[in-house]
C-alpha positions as a printed NumPy array, in Angstrom:
array([[  0.624,  -0.407,  -0.311],
       [  1.279,   3.141,  -1.154],
       [ -0.142,   6.287,   1.258],
       [  1.889,   8.841,  -1.4  ],
       [  4.078,   8.292,  -4.827],
       [  6.059,  12.514,  -4.098],
       [ 10.007,  11.376,  -3.271],
       [ 10.003,  13.73 ,  -0.298],
       [ 11.152,  13.613,   3.736],
       [  8.605,  11.8  ,   5.812],
       [  7.7  ,  11.388,   9.616],
       [  6.198,   8.385,  10.319],
       [  3.976,   7.799,  13.306],
       [  1.262,   4.519,  13.569],
       [ -0.958,   3.21 ,  16.411],
       [ -3.124,  -0.363,  15.898],
       [ -5.161,   1.232,  12.803],
       [ -3.634,   4.549,  11.757],
       [ -0.876,   5.774,  10.076],
       [  0.33 ,   9.583,  11.121],
       [  2.454,  11.086,   8.222],
       [  4.225,  14.463,   7.995],
       [  6.167,  15.248,   4.369],
       [  8.35 ,  18.305,   3.491],
       [  6.563,  19.612,   1.086],
       [  2.699,  18.962,   2.351],
       [  2.226,  21.067,   5.712],
       [  0.747,  19.777,   8.726],
       [  0.579,  16.224,  10.316],
       [ -2.014,  13.685,   7.624],
       [ -3.85 ,  10.757,   9.097],
       [ -4.892,   7.574,   7.71 ],
       [ -7.108,   4.735,   8.768],
       [ -7.624,   1.618,   7.707],
       [-10.819,  -0.153,   7.618],
       [-10.324,  -4.051,   6.829],
       [ -7.441,  -3.618,   4.194],
       [ -8.234,   0.35 ,   2.762],
       [ -7.017,   3.012,   3.715],
       [ -8.771,   6.406,   3.928],
       [ -6.974,   9.527,   4.407],
       [ -8.696,  11.224,   7.013],
       [ -7.707,  14.695,   8.912],
       [ -5.233,  17.209,   9.427],
       [ -3.443,  17.31 ,  13.155],
       [ -3.939,  21.392,  13.706],
       [ -2.249,  23.055,  16.952],
       [ -4.966,  24.362,  19.476],
       [ -4.599,  27.528,  17.983],
       [ -4.647,  26.407,  14.56 ],
       [ -1.422,  25.937,  13.187],
       [  0.19 ,  23.44 ,  11.242],
       [  3.141,  21.001,  13.221],
       [  6.03 ,  20.231,  10.861],
       [  6.673,  17.142,  12.612],
       [ 10.211,  15.793,  12.992],
       [  9.672,  12.699,  15.194],
       [  5.891,  10.902,  16.407],
       [  5.208,   8.17 ,  18.385],
       [  2.074,   6.591,  18.783],
       [  1.338,   4.499,  21.803],
       [ -3.129,   3.767,  22.129],
       [ -5.427,   7.254,  21.902],
       [ -2.145,   9.186,  22.56 ],
       [  0.583,  10.569,  19.785],
       [  3.744,  12.786,  20.934],
       [  4.792,  14.556,  17.535],
       [  7.769,  16.873,  17.906],
       [  8.784,  19.686,  15.614],
       [ 12.196,  20.62 ,  15.991],
       [ 11.785,  23.674,  14.48 ],
       [  9.358,  26.099,  16.712],
       [ 10.182,  29.024,  17.016],
       [  7.461,  29.848,  20.593],
       [ 10.779,  30.271,  22.391],
       [ 13.815,  31.06 ,  19.761],
       [ 14.387,  30.4  ,  16.189],
       [ 14.337,  26.298,  16.941],
       [ 13.829,  25.985,  20.01 ],
       [ 10.607,  23.306,  19.584],
       [  8.157,  21.753,  21.281],
       [  6.801,  18.48 ,  21.175],
       [  2.77 ,  18.29 ,  20.888],
       [  0.628,  16.006,  22.348],
       [ -2.77 ,  14.648,  20.91 ],
       [ -5.586,  12.03 ,  22.189],
       [ -7.852,  10.94 ,  20.561],
       [-11.627,  10.244,  21.461],
       [-14.503,   9.034,  19.333],
       [-12.138,   8.881,  16.829],
       [-11.196,  12.698,  16.58 ],
       [ -7.694,  13.663,  17.706],
       [ -7.195,  16.71 ,  19.302],
       [ -4.264,  18.188,  21.231],
       [ -3.894,  17.724,  24.817],
       [ -0.749,  19.69 ,  25.314],
       [  2.471,  21.697,  23.576],
       [  5.484,  20.271,  26.092],
       [  8.452,  23.232,  26.379],
       [ 12.637,  22.995,  27.169],
       [ 11.866,  24.927,  30.602],
       [ 15.931,  25.769,  29.645],
       [ 15.089,  26.259,  25.636],
       [ 18.634,  27.334,  23.534],
       [ 17.952,  28.925,  20.481],
       [ 18.966,  25.927,  17.816],
       [ 18.836,  23.239,  20.922],
       [ 16.167,  21.476,  18.824],
       [ 13.972,  20.318,  21.104],
       [ 11.84 ,  17.317,  19.932],
       [ 14.55 ,  15.843,  17.452],
       [ 13.06 ,  12.229,  18.993],
       [ 10.164,  12.22 ,  21.263],
       [  9.095,   8.512,  23.065],
       [  6.26 ,   7.497,  24.57 ],
       [  5.393,   4.918,  27.413],
       [  2.135,   5.237,  28.778],
       [  2.089,   8.854,  31.12 ],
       [  5.972,   9.502,  30.273],
       [  7.561,  11.204,  27.536],
       [ 10.701,  11.795,  26.532],
       [ 11.742,  14.588,  24.859],
       [ 15.242,  14.765,  23.081],
       [ 16.602,  18.326,  22.685],
       [ 20.457,  17.06 ,  21.458],
       [ 21.619,  20.712,  20.35 ],
       [ 20.975,  22.616,  23.601],
       [ 23.678,  23.506,  26.133],
       [ 24.267,  21.128,  27.663],
       [ 22.923,  18.451,  25.281],
       [ 19.792,  17.017,  27.481],
       [ 17.017,  14.961,  27.338],
       [ 13.472,  16.113,  29.193],
       [ 11.401,  14.355,  30.657],
       [  6.971,  14.891,  31.808],
       [  4.948,  13.181,  33.004],
       [  1.197,  13.234,  32.83 ],
       [ -1.585,  13.157,  35.688],
       [ -4.986,  13.49 ,  34.045],
       [ -4.533,  15.861,  31.371],
       [ -2.242,  17.677,  32.578],
       [  1.916,  17.277,  31.617],
       [  5.107,  18.493,  33.4  ],
       [  8.346,  18.704,  33.155],
       [  9.797,  15.929,  36.007],
       [ 13.537,  15.92 ,  35.043],
       [ 16.256,  17.335,  32.741],
       [ 18.688,  14.121,  31.651],
       [ 21.874,  15.179,  30.975],
       [ 25.258,  13.515,  29.874],
       [ 28.422,  13.448,  32.186],
       [ 30.752,  16.8  ,  32.02 ],
       [ 32.804,  14.747,  29.818],
       [ 31.785,  16.223,  26.518],
       [ 29.468,  13.381,  25.354],
       [ 26.598,  14.669,  23.401],
       [ 22.941,  13.172,  23.336],
       [ 19.481,  12.765,  22.43 ],
       [ 20.109,  12.427,  19.497],
       [ 17.511,   9.321,  20.025],
       [ 15.413,   8.103,  22.758],
       [ 13.303,   5.293,  23.658],
       [ 11.199,   4.839,  26.517],
       [ 10.151,   1.096,  28.365],
       [  7.848,   1.316,  31.101],
       [  9.919,   3.248,  33.801],
       [ 13.97 ,   3.185,  31.717],
       [ 15.151,   5.405,  28.847],
       [ 17.663,   4.503,  26.275],
       [ 19.696,   7.288,  24.847],
       [ 21.596,   7.535,  22.228],
       [ 24.327,   9.873,  21.773],
       [ 28.241,  10.471,  21.034],
       [ 31.198,  10.448,  23.4  ],
       [ 33.56 ,  12.944,  23.102],
       [ 35.753,  10.638,  21.087],
       [ 33.187,  10.51 ,  18.196],
       [ 31.815,   7.011,  18.755],
       [ 28.283,   6.273,  18.845],
       [ 27.11 ,   5.237,  22.093],
       [ 23.019,   4.44 ,  24.398],
       [ 23.066,   5.705,  28.101],
       [ 20.792,   3.631,  30.321],
       [ 18.917,   4.616,  33.126],
       [ 16.321,   3.51 ,  35.045],
       [ 13.797,   6.313,  36.158],
       [ 12.931,   6.067,  39.55 ],
       [ 11.336,   8.904,  41.527]])
């Protein structure tokens, strides 16, 4: 099945019978739903103020979708944001916009995102220092719980992130240029 047939840079997310697609040459994140063996185009996901989202990363789990957008400029050029959408009655709506508490111009918050239950991890690989931000949902409210940063040895991290329960894996580059993966236990 081919949803689009034009060459582009694409970001994808999937949850059960729903695909979320962002293409660099088509504004916004578009929803496609499967009914049997047929995929149909659904709505475009818009921010609560009616804006479109330039997605750099997406992660869906159940009725929750996280969209990273490194180009968001609310806190300055390319500081970034992460948007939380939830589904009710087949309709996706924005629940929250996550912003870094310590924004860096060009920090690219939202480069990668990961969702596990009520936890979201958002990377900010070009912030100073490079970081990953952990947010927790209580009801419909999202709160920044911690900022994870590498050891002060010149390592960069946050190019990729993944959550599994209360465990995080953060990909990066060591001070000697080698690729590394940091595994962290997120105990309160």
